[in-house]
mmCIF file of C-alpha atoms in Angstrom:
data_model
loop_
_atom_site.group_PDB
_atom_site.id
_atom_site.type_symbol
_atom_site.label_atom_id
_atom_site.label_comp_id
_atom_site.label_asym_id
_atom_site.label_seq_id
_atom_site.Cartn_x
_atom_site.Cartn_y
_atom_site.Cartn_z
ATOM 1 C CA UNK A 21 157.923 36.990 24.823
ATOM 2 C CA UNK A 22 155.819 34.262 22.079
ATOM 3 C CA UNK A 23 157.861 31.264 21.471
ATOM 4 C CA UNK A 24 158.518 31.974 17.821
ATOM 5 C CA UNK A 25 159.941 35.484 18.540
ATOM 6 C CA UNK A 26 162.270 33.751 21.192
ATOM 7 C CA UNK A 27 163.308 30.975 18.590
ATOM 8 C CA UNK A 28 163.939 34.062 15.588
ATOM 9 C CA UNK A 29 165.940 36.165 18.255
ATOM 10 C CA UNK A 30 168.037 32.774 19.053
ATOM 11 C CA UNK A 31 168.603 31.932 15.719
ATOM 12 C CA UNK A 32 169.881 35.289 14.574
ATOM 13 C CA UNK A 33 172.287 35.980 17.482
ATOM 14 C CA UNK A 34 174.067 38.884 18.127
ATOM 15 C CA UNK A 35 173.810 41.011 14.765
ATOM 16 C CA UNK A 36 177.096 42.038 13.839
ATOM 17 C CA UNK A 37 178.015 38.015 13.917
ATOM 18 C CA UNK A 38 179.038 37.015 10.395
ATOM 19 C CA UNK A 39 176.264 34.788 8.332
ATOM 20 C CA UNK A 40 178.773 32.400 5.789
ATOM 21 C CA UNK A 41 177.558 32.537 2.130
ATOM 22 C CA UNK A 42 175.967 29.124 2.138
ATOM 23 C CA UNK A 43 174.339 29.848 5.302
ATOM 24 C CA UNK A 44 172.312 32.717 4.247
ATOM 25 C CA UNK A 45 169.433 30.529 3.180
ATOM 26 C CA UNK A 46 168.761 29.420 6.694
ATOM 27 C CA UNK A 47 168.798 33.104 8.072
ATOM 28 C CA UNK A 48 165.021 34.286 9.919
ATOM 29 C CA UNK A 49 163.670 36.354 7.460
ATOM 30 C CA UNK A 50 163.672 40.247 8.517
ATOM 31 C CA UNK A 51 160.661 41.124 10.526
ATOM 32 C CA UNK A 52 158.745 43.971 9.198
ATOM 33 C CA UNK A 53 158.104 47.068 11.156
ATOM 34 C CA UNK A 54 155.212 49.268 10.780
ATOM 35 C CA UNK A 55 156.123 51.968 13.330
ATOM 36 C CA UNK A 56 159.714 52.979 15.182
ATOM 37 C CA UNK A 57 159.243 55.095 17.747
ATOM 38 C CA UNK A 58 162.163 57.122 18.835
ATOM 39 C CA UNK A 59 162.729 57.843 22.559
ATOM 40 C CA UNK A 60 166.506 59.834 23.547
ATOM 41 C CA UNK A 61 166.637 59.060 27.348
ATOM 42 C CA UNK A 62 165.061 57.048 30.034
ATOM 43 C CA UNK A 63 166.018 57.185 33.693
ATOM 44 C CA UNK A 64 166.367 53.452 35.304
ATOM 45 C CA UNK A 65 164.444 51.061 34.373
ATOM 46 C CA UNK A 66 162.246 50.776 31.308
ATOM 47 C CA UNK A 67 159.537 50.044 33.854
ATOM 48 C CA UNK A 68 158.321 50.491 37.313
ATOM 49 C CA UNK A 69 160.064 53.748 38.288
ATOM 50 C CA UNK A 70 160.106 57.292 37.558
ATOM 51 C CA UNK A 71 159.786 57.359 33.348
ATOM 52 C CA UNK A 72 161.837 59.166 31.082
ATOM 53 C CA UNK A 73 160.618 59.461 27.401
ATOM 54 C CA UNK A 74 160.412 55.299 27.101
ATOM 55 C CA UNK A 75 158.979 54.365 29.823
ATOM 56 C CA UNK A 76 154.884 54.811 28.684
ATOM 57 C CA UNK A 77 155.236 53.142 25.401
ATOM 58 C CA UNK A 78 156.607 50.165 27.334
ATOM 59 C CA UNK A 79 154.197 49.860 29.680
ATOM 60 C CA UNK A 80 150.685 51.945 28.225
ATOM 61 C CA UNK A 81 151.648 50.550 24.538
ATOM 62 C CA UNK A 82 152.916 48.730 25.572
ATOM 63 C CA UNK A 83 156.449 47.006 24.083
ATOM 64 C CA UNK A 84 156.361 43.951 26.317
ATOM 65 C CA UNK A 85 159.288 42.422 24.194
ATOM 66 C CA UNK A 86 162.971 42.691 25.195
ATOM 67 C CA UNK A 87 165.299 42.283 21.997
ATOM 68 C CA UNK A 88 169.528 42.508 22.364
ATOM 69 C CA UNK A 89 170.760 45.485 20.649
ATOM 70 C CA UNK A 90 174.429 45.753 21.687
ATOM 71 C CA UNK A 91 175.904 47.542 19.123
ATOM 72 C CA UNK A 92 173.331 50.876 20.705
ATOM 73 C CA UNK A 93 172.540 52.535 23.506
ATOM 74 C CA UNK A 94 170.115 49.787 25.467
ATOM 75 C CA UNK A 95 168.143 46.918 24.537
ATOM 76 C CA UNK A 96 164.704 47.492 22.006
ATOM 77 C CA UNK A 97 161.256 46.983 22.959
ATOM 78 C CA UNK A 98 158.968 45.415 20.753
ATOM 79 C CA UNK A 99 155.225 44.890 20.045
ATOM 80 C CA UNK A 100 154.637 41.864 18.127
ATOM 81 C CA UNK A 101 151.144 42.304 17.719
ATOM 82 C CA UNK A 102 151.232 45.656 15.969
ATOM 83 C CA UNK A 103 155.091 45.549 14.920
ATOM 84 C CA UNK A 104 156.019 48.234 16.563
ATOM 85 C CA UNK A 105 159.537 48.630 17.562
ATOM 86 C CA UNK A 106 161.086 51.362 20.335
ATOM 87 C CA UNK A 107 164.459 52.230 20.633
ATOM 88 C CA UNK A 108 166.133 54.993 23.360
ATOM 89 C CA UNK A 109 169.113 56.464 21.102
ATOM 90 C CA UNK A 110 170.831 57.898 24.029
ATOM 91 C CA UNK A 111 171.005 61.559 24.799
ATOM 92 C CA UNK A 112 172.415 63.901 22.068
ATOM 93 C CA UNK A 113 173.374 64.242 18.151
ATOM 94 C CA UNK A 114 175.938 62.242 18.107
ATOM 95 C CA UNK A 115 174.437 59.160 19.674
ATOM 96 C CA UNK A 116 171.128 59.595 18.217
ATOM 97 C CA UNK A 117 172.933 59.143 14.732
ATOM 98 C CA UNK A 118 174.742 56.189 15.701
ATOM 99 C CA UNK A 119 172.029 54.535 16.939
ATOM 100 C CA UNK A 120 169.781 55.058 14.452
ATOM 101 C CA UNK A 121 172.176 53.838 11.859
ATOM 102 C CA UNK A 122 172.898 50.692 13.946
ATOM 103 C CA UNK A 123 168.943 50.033 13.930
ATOM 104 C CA UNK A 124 168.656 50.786 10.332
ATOM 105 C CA UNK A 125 171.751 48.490 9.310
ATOM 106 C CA UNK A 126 170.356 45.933 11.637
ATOM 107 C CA UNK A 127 169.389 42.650 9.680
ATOM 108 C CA UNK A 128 166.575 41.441 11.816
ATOM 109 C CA UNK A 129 164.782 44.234 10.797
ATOM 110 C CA UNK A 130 162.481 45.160 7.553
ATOM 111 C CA UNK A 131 162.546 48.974 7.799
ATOM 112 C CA UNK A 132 161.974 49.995 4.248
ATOM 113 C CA UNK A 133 158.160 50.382 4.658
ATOM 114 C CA UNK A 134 158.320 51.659 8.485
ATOM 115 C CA UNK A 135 156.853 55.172 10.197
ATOM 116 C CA UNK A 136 159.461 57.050 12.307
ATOM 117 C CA UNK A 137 158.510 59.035 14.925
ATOM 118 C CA UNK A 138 160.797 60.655 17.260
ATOM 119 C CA UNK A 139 158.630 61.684 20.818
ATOM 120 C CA UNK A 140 160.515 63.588 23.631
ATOM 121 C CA UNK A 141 160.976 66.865 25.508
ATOM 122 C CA UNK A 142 162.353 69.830 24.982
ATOM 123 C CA UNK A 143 162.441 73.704 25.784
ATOM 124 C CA UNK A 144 159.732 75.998 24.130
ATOM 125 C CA UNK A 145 159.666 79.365 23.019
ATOM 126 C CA UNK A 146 157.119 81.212 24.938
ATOM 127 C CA UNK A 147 156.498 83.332 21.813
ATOM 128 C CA UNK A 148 154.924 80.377 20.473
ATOM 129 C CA UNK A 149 153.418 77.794 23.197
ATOM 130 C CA UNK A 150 153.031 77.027 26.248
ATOM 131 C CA UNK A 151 154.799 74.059 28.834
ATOM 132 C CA UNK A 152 153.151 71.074 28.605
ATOM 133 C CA UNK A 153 151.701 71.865 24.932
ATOM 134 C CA UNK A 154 153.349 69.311 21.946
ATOM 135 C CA UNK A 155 154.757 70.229 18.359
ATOM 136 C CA UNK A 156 154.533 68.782 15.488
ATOM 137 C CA UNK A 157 157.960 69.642 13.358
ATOM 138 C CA UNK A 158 157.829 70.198 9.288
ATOM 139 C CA UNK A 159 161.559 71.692 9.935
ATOM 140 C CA UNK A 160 164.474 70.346 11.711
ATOM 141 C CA UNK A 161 167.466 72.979 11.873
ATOM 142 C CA UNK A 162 171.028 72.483 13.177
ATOM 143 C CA UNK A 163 172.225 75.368 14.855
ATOM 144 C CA UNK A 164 175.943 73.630 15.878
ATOM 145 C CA UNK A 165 177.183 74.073 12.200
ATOM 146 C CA UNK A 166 178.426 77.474 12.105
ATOM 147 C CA UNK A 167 181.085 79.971 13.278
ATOM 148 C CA UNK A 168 181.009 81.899 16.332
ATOM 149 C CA UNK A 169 182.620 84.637 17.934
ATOM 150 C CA UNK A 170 182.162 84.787 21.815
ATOM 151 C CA UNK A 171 179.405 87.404 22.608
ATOM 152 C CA UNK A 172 181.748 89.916 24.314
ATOM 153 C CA UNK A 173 184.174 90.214 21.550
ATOM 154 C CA UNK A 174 181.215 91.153 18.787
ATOM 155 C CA UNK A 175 181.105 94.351 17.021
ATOM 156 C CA UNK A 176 178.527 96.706 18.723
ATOM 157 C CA UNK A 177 175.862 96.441 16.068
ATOM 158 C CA UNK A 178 175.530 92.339 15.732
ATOM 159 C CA UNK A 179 172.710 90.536 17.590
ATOM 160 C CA UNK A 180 174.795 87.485 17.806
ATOM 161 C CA UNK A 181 178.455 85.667 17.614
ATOM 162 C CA UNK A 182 177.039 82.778 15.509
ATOM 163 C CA UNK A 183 177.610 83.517 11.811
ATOM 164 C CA UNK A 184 176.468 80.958 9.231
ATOM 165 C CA UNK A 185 179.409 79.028 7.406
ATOM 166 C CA UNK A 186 180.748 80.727 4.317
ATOM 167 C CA UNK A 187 178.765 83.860 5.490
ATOM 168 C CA UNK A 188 180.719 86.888 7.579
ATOM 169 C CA UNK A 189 178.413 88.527 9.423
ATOM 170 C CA UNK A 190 174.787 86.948 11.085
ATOM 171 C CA UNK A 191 172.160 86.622 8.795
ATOM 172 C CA UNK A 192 174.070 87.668 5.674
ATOM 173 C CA UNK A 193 172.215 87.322 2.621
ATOM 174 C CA UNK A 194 171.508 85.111 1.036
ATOM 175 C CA UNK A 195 171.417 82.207 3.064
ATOM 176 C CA UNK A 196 173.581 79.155 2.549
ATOM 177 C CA UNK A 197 171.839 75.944 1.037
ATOM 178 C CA UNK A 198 170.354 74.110 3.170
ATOM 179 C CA UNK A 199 173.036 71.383 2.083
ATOM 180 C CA UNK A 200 176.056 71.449 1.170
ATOM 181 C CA UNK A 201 179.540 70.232 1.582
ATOM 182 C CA UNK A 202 179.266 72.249 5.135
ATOM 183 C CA UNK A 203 177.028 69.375 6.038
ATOM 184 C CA UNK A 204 172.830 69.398 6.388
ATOM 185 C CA UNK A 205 171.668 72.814 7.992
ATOM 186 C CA UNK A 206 168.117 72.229 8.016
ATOM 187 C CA UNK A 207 166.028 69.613 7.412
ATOM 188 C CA UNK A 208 162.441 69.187 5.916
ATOM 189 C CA UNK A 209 160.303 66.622 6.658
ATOM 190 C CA UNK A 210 157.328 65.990 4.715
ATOM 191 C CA UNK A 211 154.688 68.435 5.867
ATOM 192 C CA UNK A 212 151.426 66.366 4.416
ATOM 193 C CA UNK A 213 152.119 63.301 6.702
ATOM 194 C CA UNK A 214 153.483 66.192 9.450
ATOM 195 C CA UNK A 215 149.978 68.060 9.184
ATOM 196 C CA UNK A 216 148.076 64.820 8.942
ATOM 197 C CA UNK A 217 149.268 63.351 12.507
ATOM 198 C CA UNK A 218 148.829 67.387 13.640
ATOM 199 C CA UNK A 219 145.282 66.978 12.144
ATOM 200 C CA UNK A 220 144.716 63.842 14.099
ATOM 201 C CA UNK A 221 146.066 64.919 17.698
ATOM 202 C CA UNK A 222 144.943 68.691 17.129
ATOM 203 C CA UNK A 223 141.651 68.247 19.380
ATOM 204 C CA UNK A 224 142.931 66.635 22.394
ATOM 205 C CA UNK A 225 142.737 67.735 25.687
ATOM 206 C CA UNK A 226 146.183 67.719 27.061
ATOM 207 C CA UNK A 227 146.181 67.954 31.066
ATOM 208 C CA UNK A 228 146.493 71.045 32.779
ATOM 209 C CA UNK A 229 147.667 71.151 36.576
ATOM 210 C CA UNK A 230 148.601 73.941 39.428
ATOM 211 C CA UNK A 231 152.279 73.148 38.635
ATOM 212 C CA UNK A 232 151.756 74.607 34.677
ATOM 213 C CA UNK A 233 149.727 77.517 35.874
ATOM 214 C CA UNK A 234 152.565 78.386 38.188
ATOM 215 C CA UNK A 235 154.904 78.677 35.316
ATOM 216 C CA UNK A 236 152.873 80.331 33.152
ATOM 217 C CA UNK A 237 152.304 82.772 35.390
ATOM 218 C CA UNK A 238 155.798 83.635 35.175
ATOM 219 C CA UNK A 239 155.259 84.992 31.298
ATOM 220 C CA UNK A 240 152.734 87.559 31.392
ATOM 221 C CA UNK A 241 151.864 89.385 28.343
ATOM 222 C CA UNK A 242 152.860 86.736 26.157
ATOM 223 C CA UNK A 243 149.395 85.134 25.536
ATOM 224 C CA UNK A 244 150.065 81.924 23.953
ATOM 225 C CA UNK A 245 152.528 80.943 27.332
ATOM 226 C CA UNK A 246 149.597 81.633 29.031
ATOM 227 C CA UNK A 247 147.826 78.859 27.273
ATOM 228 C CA UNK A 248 147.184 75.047 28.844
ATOM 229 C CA UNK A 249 148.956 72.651 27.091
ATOM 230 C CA UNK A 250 147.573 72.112 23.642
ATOM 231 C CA UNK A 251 148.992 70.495 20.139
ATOM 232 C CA UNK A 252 150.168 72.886 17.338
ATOM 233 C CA UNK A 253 152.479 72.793 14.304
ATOM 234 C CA UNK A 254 155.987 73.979 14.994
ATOM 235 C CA UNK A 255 160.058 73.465 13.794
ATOM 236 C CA UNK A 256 163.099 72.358 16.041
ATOM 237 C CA UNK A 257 166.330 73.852 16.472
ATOM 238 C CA UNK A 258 169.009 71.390 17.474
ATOM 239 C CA UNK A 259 172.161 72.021 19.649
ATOM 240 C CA UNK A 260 174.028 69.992 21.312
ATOM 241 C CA UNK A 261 174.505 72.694 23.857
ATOM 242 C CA UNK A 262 171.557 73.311 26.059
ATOM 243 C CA UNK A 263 170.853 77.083 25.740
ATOM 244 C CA UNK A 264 169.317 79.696 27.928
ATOM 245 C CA UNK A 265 168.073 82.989 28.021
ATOM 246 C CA UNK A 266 166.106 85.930 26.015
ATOM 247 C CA UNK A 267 169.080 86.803 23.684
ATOM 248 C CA UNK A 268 170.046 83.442 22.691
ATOM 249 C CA UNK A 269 165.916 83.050 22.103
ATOM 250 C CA UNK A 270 165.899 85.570 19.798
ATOM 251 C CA UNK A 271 169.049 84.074 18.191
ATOM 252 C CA UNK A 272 167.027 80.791 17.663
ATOM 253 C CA UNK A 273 164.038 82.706 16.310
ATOM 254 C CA UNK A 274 165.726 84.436 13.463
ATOM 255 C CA UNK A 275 168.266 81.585 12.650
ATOM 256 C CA UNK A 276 165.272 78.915 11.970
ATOM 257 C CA UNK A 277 163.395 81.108 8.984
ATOM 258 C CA UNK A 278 166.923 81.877 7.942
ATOM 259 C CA UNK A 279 168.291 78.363 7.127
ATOM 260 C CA UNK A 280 164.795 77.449 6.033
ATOM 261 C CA UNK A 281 164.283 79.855 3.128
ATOM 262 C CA UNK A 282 161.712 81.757 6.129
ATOM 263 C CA UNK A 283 159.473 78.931 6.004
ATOM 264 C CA UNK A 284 160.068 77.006 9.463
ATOM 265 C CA UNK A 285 159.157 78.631 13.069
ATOM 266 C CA UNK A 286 161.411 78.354 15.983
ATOM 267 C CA UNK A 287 159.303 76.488 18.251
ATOM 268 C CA UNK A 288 161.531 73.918 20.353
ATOM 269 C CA UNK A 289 164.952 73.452 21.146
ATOM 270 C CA UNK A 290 165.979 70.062 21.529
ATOM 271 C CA UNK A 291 169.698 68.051 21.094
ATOM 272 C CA UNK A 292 168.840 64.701 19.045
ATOM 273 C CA UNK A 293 166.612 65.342 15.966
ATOM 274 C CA UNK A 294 169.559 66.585 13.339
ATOM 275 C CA UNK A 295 171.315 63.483 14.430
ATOM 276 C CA UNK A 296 168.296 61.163 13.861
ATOM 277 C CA UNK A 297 167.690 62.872 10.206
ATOM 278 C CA UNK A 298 171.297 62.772 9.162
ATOM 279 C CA UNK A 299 170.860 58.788 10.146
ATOM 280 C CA UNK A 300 167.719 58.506 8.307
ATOM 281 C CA UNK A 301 168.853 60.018 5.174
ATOM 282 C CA UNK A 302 171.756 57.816 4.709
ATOM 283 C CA UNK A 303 169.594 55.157 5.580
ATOM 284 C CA UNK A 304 167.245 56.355 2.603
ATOM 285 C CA UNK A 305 170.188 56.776 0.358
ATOM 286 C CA UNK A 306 170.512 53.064 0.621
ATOM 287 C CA UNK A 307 167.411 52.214 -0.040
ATOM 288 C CA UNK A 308 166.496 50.795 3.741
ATOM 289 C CA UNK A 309 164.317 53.564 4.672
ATOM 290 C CA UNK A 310 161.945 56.225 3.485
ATOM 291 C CA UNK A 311 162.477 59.476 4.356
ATOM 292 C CA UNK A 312 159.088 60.704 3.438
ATOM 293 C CA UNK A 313 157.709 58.457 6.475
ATOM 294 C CA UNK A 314 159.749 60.394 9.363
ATOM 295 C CA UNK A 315 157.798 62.249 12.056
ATOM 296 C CA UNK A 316 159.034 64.226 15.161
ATOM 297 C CA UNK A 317 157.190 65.134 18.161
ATOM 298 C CA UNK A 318 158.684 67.809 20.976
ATOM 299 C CA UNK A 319 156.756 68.800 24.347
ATOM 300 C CA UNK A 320 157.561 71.549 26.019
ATOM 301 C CA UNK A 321 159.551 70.418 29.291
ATOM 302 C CA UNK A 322 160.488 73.870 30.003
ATOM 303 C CA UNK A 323 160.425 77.379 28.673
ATOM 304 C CA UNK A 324 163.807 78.622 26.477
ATOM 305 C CA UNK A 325 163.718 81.612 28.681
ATOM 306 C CA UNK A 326 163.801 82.780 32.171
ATOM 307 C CA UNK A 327 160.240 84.041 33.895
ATOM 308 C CA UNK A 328 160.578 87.822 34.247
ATOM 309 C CA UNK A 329 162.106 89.125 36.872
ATOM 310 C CA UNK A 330 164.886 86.017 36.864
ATOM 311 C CA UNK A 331 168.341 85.917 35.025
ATOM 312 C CA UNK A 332 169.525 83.519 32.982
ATOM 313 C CA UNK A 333 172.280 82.457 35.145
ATOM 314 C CA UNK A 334 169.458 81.840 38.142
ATOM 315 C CA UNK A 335 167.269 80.125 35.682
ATOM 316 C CA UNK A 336 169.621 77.879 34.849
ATOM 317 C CA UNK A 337 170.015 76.855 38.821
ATOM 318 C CA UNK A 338 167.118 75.454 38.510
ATOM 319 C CA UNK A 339 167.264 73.579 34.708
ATOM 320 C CA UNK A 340 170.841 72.408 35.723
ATOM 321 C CA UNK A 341 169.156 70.008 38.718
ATOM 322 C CA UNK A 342 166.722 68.850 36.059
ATOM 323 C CA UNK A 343 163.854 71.046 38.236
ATOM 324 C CA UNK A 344 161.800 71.945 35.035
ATOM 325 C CA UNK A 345 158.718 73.547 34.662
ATOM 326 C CA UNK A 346 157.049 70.547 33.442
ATOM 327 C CA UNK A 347 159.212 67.818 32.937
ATOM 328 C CA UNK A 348 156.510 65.131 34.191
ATOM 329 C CA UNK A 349 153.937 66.198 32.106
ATOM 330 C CA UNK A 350 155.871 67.075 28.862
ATOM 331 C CA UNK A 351 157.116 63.088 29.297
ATOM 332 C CA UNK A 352 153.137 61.861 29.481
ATOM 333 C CA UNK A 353 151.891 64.465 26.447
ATOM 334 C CA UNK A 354 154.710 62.798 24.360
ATOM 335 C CA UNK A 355 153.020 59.965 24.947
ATOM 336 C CA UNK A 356 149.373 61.125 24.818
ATOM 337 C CA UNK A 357 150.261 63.058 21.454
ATOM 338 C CA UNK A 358 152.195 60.743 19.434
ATOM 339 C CA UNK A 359 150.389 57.100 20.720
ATOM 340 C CA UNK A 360 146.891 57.712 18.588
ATOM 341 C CA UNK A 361 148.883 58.329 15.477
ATOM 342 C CA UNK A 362 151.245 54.921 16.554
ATOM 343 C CA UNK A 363 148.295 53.056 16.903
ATOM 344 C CA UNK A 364 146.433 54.512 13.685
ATOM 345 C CA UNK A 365 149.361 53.754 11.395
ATOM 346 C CA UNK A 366 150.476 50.147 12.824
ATOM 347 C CA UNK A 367 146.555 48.862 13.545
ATOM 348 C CA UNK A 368 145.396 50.271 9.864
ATOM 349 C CA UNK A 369 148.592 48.802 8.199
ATOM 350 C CA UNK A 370 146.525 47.868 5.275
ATOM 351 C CA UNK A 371 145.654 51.538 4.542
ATOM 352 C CA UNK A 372 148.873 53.060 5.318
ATOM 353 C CA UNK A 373 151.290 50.498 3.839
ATOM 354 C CA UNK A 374 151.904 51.711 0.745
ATOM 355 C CA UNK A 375 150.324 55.466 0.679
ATOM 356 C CA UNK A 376 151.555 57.809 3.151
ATOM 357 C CA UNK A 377 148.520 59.575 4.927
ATOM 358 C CA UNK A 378 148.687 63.689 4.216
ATOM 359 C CA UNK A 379 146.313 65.805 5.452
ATOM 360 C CA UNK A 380 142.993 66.861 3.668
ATOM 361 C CA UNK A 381 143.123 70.473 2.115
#
């Protein structure tokens, strides 16, 4: 850690200390951040041991710098050279909302200009991609908010128990807004900086290994699980509860263009990105963030559905022990995928500053 960050970080003490009126004059001033990237779990130590989602961009970035956050989840990480911060929210909506709105209430920090991008694992439709391969989100949907009737009590002729709120029946039309007093269904990020970090990572060659080809053999007849890893544009759905099978696939692959006006594509299913945009955008009602800068990143850890031939209940044996298809290599493409457009944003800061990249038509 440089000697000036270790006299700002001792000046400022623990953050939700009280600065007295008078004293305000000889607080640090904020530093500014160029880039936050958002990791929602790491196993042991940030370094050294078997990584979760943090562990690369502390030691490829790397973040060499430790800073005390003890109002969140564990400590941030911090590259002084390219002001880049990391934070791990912790696993889930509910703590990826509270941390986020700890880091974005947190005075040592000048957020109002700074890139988000969240970068983890999650499952993936085999419709749509294969393990290993990374998407690049326009849409983030909620699929908690809602009613539900238990799938053995259901009239004969519904494809699922989950009915939208103020709705009766699945997929009534028309579709609630998006937002409403029933909370934020579905969230849209803004596609031109969404296509422009797509357009960036689009060409590279993600690895490919025995262990992928063994899962994807599992899907045949479903060409684009059949696929090595590659990059692609593609939504989230968000639950907190960690879904299985072909039925509650299908589920996810009509409720996504149905909360987004048919615009989004069920993709990934993950449990923290609703939380982090319902933090950002009361962040960016208060003027200490901007929403328009927000990226998220899912690789596909595992498939959303069972190889043929195996039930849900067996497949999810095997998820419940954490034995995914490709939970190694989904944790290095999040990496892979999302570091280029880190280091493009934070080492250009001149460029991207003040004018959000977007894609060229």
């Amino acid at each position: 850690m440089n000697r000036q960050l270790a006299l700002w970080i001792g000046a400022i003490g623990v953050v939700m200390q009280f600065v007295l009126p008078g004293d305000a004059a000889a607080a640090p001033a904020p530093l500014p951040i160029r880039v936050v990237v958002v990791a929602t779990f790491e196993v042991g130590n940030d370094t050294g041991d078997v990584p979760g989602e943090f562990q690369n961009w502390v030691e490829h970035y790397p973040l060499p710098d430790v800073l005390p956050f003890p109002q969140g989840f564990r400590p941030l990480r911090y590259n002084p050279k390219d002001h880049v911060l990391g934070i791990v929210t912790g696993v889930g909506k509910a703590s990826a909302a509270a941390s986020i709105m700890a880091l974005g209430l947190d005075p040592r920090f000048d957020l109002s200009q700074a890139y988000w991008i969240l970068a983890g694992i999650a499952g993936i439709d085999p419709d749509v991609a294969s393990v290993g391969s990374a998407a690049w989100a326009s849409f983030i949907v909620d699929g908690d908010l809602a009613y539900e009737i238990d799938g053995r009590e259901i009239p004969a002729d519904w494809p699922t128990g989950i009915v939208a709120y103020d709705r009766a029946q699945p997929f009534e039309q028309p579709a609630p807004p998006a937002v409403s007093e029933n909370g934020v269904l579905a969230y849209e990020l803004n596609d031109g900086l969404s296509t422009w970090a797509y357009s960036l990572t689009r060409n590279l060659g993600l690895p490919d290994d025995d262990k992928l080809k063994a899962a994807r053999a599992g899907y045949p007849g479903l060409p684009n699980a059949q696929r090595p890893p590659f990059v692609l544009k593609g939504d989230t759905l968000t639950a907190d509860r960690f879904w299985i099978g072909a039925r509650m696939n299908d589920w996810a692959k009509a409720w996504v263009p149905y909360r987004t006006m048919g615009k989004g594509r069920f993709t990934t299913s993950a449990e923290e990105d609703a939380g982090y945009l319902r933090a950002l955008t009361f962040l960016a009602h208060a003027g200490r963030v901007d929403l328009a800068r927000a990226l998220d990143l899912r690789t596909g850890s595992d498939f959303t559905m069972p190889p043929r031939g195996t039930s849900p209940a067996d497949f999810l044996k095997s998820e419940a022990t954490g034995n995914y298809a490709a939970y190694a290599e989904a944790i290095q493409n999040a990496y892979l995928v999302a570091g280029p457009v880190v280091r493009e944003l934070a080492q250009h800061w001149p460029r991207y500053r003040q004018a959000v990249p977007r894609a060229k038509p």
